[in-house]
Short mmCIF file of C-alpha atoms in Angstrom, two decimals:
data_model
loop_
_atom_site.label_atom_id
_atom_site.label_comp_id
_atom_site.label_asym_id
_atom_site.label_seq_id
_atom_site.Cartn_x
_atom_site.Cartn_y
_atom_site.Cartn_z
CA UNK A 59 95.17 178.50 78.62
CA UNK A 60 93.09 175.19 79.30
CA UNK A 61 89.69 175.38 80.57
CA UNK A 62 89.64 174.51 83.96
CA UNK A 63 87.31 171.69 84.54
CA UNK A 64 89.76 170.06 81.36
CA UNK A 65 92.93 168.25 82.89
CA UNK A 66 95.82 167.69 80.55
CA UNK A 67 97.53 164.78 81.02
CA UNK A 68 101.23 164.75 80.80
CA UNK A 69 104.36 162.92 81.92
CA UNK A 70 105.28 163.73 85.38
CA UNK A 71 108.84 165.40 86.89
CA UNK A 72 110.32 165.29 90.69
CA UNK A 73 109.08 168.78 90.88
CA UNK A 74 105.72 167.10 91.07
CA UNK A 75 106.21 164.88 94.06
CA UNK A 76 105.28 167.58 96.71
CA UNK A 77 101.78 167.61 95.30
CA UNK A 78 101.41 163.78 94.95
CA UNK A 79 102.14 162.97 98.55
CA UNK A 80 99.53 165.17 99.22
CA UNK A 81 97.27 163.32 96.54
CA UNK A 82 97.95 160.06 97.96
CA UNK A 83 97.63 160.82 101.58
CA UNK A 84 93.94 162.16 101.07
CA UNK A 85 93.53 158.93 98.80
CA UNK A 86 95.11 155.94 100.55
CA UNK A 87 93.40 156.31 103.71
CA UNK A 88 93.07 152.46 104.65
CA UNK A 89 96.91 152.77 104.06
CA UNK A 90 98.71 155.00 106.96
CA UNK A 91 102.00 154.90 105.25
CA UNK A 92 101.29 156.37 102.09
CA UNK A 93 104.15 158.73 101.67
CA UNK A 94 106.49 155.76 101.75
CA UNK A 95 104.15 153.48 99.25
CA UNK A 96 104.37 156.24 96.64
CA UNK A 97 108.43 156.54 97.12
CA UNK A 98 108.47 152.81 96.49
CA UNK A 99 105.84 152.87 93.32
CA UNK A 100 107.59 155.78 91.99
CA UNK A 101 111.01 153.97 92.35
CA UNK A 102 110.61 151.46 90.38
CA UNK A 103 109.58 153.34 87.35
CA UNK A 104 113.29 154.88 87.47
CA UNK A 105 114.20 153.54 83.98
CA UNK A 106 110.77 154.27 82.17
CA UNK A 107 109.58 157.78 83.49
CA UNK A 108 107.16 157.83 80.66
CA UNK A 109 105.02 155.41 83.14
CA UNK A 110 104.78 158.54 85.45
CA UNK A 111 101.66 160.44 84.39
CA UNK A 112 99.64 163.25 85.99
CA UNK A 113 96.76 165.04 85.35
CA UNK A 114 96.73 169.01 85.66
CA UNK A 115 93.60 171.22 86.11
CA UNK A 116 93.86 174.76 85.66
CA UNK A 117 98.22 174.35 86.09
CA UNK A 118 97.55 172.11 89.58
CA UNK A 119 98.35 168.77 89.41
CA UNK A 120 94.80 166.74 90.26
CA UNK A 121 95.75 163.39 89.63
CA UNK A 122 98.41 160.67 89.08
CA UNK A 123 98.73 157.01 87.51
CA UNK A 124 102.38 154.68 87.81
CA UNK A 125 103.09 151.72 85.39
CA UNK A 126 105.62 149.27 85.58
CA UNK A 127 106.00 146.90 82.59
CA UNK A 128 107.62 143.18 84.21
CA UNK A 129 110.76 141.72 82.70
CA UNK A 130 109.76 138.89 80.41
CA UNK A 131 108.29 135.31 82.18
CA UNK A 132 109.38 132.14 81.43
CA UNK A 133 106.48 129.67 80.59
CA UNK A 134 103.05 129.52 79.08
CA UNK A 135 102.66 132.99 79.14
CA UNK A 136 105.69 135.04 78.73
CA UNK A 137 104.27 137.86 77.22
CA UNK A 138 105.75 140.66 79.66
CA UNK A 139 103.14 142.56 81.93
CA UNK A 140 101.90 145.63 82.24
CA UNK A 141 101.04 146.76 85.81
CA UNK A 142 98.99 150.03 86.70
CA UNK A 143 100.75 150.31 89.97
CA UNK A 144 98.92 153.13 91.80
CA UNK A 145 96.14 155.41 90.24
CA UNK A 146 94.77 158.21 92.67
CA UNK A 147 92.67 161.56 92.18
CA UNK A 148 92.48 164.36 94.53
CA UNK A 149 89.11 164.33 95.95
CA UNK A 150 88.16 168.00 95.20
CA UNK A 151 88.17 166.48 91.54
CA UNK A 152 86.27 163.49 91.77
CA UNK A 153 83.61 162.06 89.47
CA UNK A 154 84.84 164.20 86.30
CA UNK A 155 86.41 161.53 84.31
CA UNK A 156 89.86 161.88 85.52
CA UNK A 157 90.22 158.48 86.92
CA UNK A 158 89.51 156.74 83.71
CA UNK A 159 91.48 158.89 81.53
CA UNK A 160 94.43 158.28 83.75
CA UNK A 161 93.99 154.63 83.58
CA UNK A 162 93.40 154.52 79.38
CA UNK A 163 96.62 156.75 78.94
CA UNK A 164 98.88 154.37 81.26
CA UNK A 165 97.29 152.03 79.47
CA UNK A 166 98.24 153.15 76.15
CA UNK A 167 101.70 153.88 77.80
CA UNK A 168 102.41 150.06 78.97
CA UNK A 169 101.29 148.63 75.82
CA UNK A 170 103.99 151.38 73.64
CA UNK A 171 106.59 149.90 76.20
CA UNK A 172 106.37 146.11 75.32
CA UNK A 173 103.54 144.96 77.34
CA UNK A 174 101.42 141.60 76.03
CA UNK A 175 98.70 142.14 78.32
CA UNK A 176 97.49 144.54 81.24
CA UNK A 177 97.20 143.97 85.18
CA UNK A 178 96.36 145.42 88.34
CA UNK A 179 98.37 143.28 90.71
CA UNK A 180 101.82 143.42 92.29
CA UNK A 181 104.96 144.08 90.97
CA UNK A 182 107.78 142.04 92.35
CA UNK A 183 109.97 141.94 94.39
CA UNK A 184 108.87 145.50 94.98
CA UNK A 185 105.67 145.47 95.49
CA UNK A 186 103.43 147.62 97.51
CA UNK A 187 100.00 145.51 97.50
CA UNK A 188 98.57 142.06 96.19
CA UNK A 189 95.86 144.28 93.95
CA UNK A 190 93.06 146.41 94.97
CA UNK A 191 91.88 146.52 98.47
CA UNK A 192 88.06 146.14 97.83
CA UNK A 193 87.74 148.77 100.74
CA UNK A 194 88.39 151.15 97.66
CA UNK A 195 85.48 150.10 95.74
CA UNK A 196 85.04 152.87 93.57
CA UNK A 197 88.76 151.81 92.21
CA UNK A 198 87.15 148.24 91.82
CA UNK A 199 84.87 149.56 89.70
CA UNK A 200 86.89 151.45 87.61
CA UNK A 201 88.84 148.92 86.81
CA UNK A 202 85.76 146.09 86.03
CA UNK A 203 84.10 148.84 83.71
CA UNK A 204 87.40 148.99 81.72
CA UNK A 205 87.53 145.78 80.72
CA UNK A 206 89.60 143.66 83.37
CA UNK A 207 88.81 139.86 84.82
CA UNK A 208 88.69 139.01 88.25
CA UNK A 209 91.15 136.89 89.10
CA UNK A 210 91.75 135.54 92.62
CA UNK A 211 91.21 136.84 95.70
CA UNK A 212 94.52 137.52 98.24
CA UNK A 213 94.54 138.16 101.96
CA UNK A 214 96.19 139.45 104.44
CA UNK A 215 96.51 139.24 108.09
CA UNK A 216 97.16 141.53 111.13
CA UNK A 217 99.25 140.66 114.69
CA UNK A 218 98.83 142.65 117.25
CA UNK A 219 102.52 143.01 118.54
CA UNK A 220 101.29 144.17 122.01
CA UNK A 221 99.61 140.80 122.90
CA UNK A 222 101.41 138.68 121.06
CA UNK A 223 103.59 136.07 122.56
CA UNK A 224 106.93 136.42 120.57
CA UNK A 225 109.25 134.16 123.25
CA UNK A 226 111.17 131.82 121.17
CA UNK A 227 113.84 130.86 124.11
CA UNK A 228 112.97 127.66 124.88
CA UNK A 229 111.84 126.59 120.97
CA UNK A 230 115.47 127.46 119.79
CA UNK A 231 116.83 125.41 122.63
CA UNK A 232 114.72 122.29 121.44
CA UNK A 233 115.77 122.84 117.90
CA UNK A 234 119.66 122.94 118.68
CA UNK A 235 118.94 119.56 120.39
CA UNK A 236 117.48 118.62 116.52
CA UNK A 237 121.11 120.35 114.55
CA UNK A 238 119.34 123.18 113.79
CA UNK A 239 119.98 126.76 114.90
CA UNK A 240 118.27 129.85 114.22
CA UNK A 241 120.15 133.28 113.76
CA UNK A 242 119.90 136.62 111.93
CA UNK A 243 120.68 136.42 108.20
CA UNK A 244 124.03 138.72 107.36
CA UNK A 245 125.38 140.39 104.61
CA UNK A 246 128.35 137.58 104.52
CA UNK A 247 125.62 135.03 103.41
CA UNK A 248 125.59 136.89 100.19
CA UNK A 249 125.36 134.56 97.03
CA UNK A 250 125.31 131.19 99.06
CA UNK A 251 121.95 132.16 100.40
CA UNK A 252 120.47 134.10 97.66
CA UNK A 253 121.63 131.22 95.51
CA UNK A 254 119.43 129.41 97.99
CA UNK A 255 116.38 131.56 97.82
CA UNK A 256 116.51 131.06 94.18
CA UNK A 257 115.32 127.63 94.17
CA UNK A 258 111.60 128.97 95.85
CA UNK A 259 111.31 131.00 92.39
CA UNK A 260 109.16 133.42 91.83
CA UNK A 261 110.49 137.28 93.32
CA UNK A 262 111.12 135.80 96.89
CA UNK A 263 115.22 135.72 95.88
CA UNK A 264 115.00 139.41 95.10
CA UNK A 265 112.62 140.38 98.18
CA UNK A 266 115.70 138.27 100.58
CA UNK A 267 118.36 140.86 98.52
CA UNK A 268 116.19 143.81 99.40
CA UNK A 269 116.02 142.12 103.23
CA UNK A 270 119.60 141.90 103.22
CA UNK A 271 120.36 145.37 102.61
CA UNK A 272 118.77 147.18 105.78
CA UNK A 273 121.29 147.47 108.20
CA UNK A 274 120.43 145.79 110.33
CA UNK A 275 118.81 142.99 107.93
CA UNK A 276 115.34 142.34 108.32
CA UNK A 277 115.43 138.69 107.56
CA UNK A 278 116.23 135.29 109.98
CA UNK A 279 117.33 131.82 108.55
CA UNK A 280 117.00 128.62 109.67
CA UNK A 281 120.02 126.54 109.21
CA UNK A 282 121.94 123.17 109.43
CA UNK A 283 125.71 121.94 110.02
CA UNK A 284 128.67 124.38 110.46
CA UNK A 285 131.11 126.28 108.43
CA UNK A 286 131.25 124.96 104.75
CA UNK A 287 128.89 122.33 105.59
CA UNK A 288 126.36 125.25 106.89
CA UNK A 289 123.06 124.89 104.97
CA UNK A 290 119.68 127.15 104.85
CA UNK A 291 116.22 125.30 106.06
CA UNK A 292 114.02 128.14 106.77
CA UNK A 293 113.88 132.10 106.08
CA UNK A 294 111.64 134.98 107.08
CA UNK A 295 111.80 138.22 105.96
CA UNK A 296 110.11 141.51 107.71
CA UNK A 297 109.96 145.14 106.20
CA UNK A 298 111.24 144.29 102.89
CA UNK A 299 109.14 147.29 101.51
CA UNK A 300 106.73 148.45 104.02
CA UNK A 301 107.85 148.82 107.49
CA UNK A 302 105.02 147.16 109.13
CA UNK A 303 104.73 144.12 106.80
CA UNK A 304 106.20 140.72 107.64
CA UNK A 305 107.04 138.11 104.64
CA UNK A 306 108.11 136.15 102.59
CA UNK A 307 108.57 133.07 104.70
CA UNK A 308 109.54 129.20 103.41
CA UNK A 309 110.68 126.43 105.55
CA UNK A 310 112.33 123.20 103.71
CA UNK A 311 110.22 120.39 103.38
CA UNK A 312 112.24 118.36 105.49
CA UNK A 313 111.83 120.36 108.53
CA UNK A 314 108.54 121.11 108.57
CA UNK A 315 106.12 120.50 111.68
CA UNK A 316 109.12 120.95 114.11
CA UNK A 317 108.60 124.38 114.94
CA UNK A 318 111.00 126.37 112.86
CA UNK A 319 108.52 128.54 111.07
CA UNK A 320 106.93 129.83 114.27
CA UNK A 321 110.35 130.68 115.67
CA UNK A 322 110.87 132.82 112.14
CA UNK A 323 107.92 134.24 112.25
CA UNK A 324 108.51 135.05 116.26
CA UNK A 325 111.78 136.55 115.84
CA UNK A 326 111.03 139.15 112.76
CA UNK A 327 107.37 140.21 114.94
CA UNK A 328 109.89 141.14 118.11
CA UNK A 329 112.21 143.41 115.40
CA UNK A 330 109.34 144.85 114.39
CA UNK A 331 107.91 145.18 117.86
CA UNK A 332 111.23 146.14 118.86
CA UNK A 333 111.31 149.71 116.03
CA UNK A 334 108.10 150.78 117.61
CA UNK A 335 105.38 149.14 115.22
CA UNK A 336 102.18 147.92 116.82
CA UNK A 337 100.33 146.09 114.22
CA UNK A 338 102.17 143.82 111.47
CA UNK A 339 100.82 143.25 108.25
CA UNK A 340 101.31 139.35 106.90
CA UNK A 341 100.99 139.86 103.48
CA UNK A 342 99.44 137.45 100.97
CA UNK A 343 98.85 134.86 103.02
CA UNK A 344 98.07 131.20 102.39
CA UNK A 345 98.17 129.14 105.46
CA UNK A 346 95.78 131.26 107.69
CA UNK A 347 95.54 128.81 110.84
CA UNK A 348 99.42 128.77 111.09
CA UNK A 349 99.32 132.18 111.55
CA UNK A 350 96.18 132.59 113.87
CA UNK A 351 97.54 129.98 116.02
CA UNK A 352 101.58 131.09 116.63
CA UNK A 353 100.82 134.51 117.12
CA UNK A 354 97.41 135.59 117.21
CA UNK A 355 96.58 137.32 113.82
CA UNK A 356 93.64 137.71 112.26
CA UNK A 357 92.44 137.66 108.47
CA UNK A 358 91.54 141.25 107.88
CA UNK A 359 92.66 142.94 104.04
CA UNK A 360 91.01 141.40 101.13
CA UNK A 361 92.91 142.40 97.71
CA UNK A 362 91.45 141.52 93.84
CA UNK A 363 93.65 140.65 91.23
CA UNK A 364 93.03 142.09 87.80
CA UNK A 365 94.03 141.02 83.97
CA UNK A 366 93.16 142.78 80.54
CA UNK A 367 94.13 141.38 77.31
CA UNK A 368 94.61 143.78 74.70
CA UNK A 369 92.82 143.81 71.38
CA UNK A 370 94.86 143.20 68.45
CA UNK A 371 95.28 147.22 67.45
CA UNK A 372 94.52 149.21 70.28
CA UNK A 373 93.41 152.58 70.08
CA UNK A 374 95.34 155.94 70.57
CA UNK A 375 95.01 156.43 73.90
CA UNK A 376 92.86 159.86 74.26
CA UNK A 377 93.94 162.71 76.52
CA UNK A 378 90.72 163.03 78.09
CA UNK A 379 88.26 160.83 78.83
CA UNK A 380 84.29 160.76 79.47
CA UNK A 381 83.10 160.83 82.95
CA UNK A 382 83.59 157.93 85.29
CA UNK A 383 83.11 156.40 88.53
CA UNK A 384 84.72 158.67 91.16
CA UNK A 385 87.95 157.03 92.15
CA UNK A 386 90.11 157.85 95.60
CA UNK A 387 92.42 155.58 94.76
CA UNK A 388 94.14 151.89 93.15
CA UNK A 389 96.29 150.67 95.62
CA UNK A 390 97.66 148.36 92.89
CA UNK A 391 99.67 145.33 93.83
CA UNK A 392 103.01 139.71 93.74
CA UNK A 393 103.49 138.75 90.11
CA UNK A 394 104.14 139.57 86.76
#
């Protein structure tokens, strides 16, 4: 029997899920929905459940670390990715190492699956965060003392739903007078409108499936003519996979500065309003006046963006590691 204060490391089962809510619940505590972020992180690692790794002290599970390894990018760099997705120790079992020799043996993991180099960023379309919220500093640390380079910064915004002025009556009468209407996105848009969504690039086409899906969908389009003739000019999606976020959100160039994204954005803040959420989350944002002055929100989550590059014959990946900076959590999240 293993010493104790010694985790072992090993790949981790369904059986083990019970104890990793509980994990990331005392972990994630700038992030309220934590059950359903780990369902989501966990998800996507379906097909390589060798990226699922705990560590176990004394037979409990103390610790956990989820990979995902992106499909191969087209461009300059299309070396495929390797995202640590979510890292968290228990806090009983802080400051012993544990953190860091999760992170080297998903490390070692995403590199044996095909990965050119190593992030801590999102994974799209499902993706839970930007990168690390710097609130959990000790996980920004971790991850600087390993070896990763700052890239940039993201944001994200908050809307209070309560105070909020979400009337979009007399906006969508103003835009019919213009030939453009503004409805709920349905499953019967299928392919036309993914085929659409496809020409923003990136993982926004796979983030409009995933809208598509909830019944009803959490996404409303923008759009021109009638019938056959019917053409998409705008899109927002809400909830796509956290319940409180709102986004993505794209308006064609040739409608911008009449109004339509405000209406978008109005009409997926009264669905959420409408399932009982108080507070939505605008995710990566860019154009932060936009949003401060059509509904109110404020800049308040600031996320870091991490890369490694691997050295040319990396080493064995040990099972244990030496003691590190205590780490409650990487909330690891857009890109490959």
């Amino acid at each position: 029997m293993s010493d104790v204060g010694q985790p072992v490391l090993r790949t981790a089962h369904h059986d083990d899920l019970p104890r990793l809510h509980e994990i990331t619940a005392a972990s994630l505590v700038h992030d309220p929905d934590a059950a359903s972020v780990l369902e989501l992180l966990w998800g996507i690692a379906a097909d390589r459940p060798d990226l699922r790794i705990v560590a176990e002290t004394g037979g409990t599970v103390t610790g956990l670390a989820l990979g995902w390894v992106a499909p191969p990018a087209a461009g300059a760099d299309p070396a495929r990715a390797g995202h640590t997705s979510l890292l968290a120790v228990d806090p009983a079992h802080r400051g012993r190492g544990q953190g860091r020799a999760l992170l080297t043996a998903i490390e070692g993991r995403l590199l044996a699956a095909g990965a050119g180099h190593l992030v801590v960023r999102g994974t799209p379309p499902h993706y839970a965060w930007p990168g690390i919220d710097i609130r959990y500093t000790p996980a920004v640390c971790l991850v600087e003392s390993a070896g990763y380079r700052r890239g940039p910064d993201a944001f994200n915004m908050l809307t209070d739903l309560a105070t909020a002025d979400l009337a979009t009556a007399a906006d969508e009468r103003r835009l019919a007078a213009l030939g453009v209407r503004v409805r709920r996105a349905h499953p019967a848009d299928g392919e036309r409108f993914l085929a659409w969504m496809r020409t923003w690039g990136g993982s926004w086409a796979g983030e409009a499936a995933a809208a598509l899906a909830y019944d009803p969908p959490r996404c409303h389009v923008a759009v021109q003519g009638e019938g056959p003739d019917e053409e998409f000019v705008g899109f927002a999606c809400h909830g796509v996979n956290r319940d409180t976020w709102f986004g993505p959100m794209g308006t064609a160039e040739s409608q911008r500065g009449r109004g339509v994204g405000a209406v978008l954005l109005r009409r997926c803040l009264r669905d959420q309003r409408a399932a009982g959420i108080t507070e939505s989350e605008i995710g990566w944002t860019g154009p932060y006046r936009f949003y401060a002055r059509a509904v109110g929100s404020r800049l308040q989550r600031v996320f870091r963006l991490y890369r490694k590059d691997p050295r040319p014959s990396p080493a064995a990946a040990p099972q244990l590691a030496t003691p590190a900076t205590p780490v409650p959590a990487l909330p690891l999240e857009q890109e490959s």
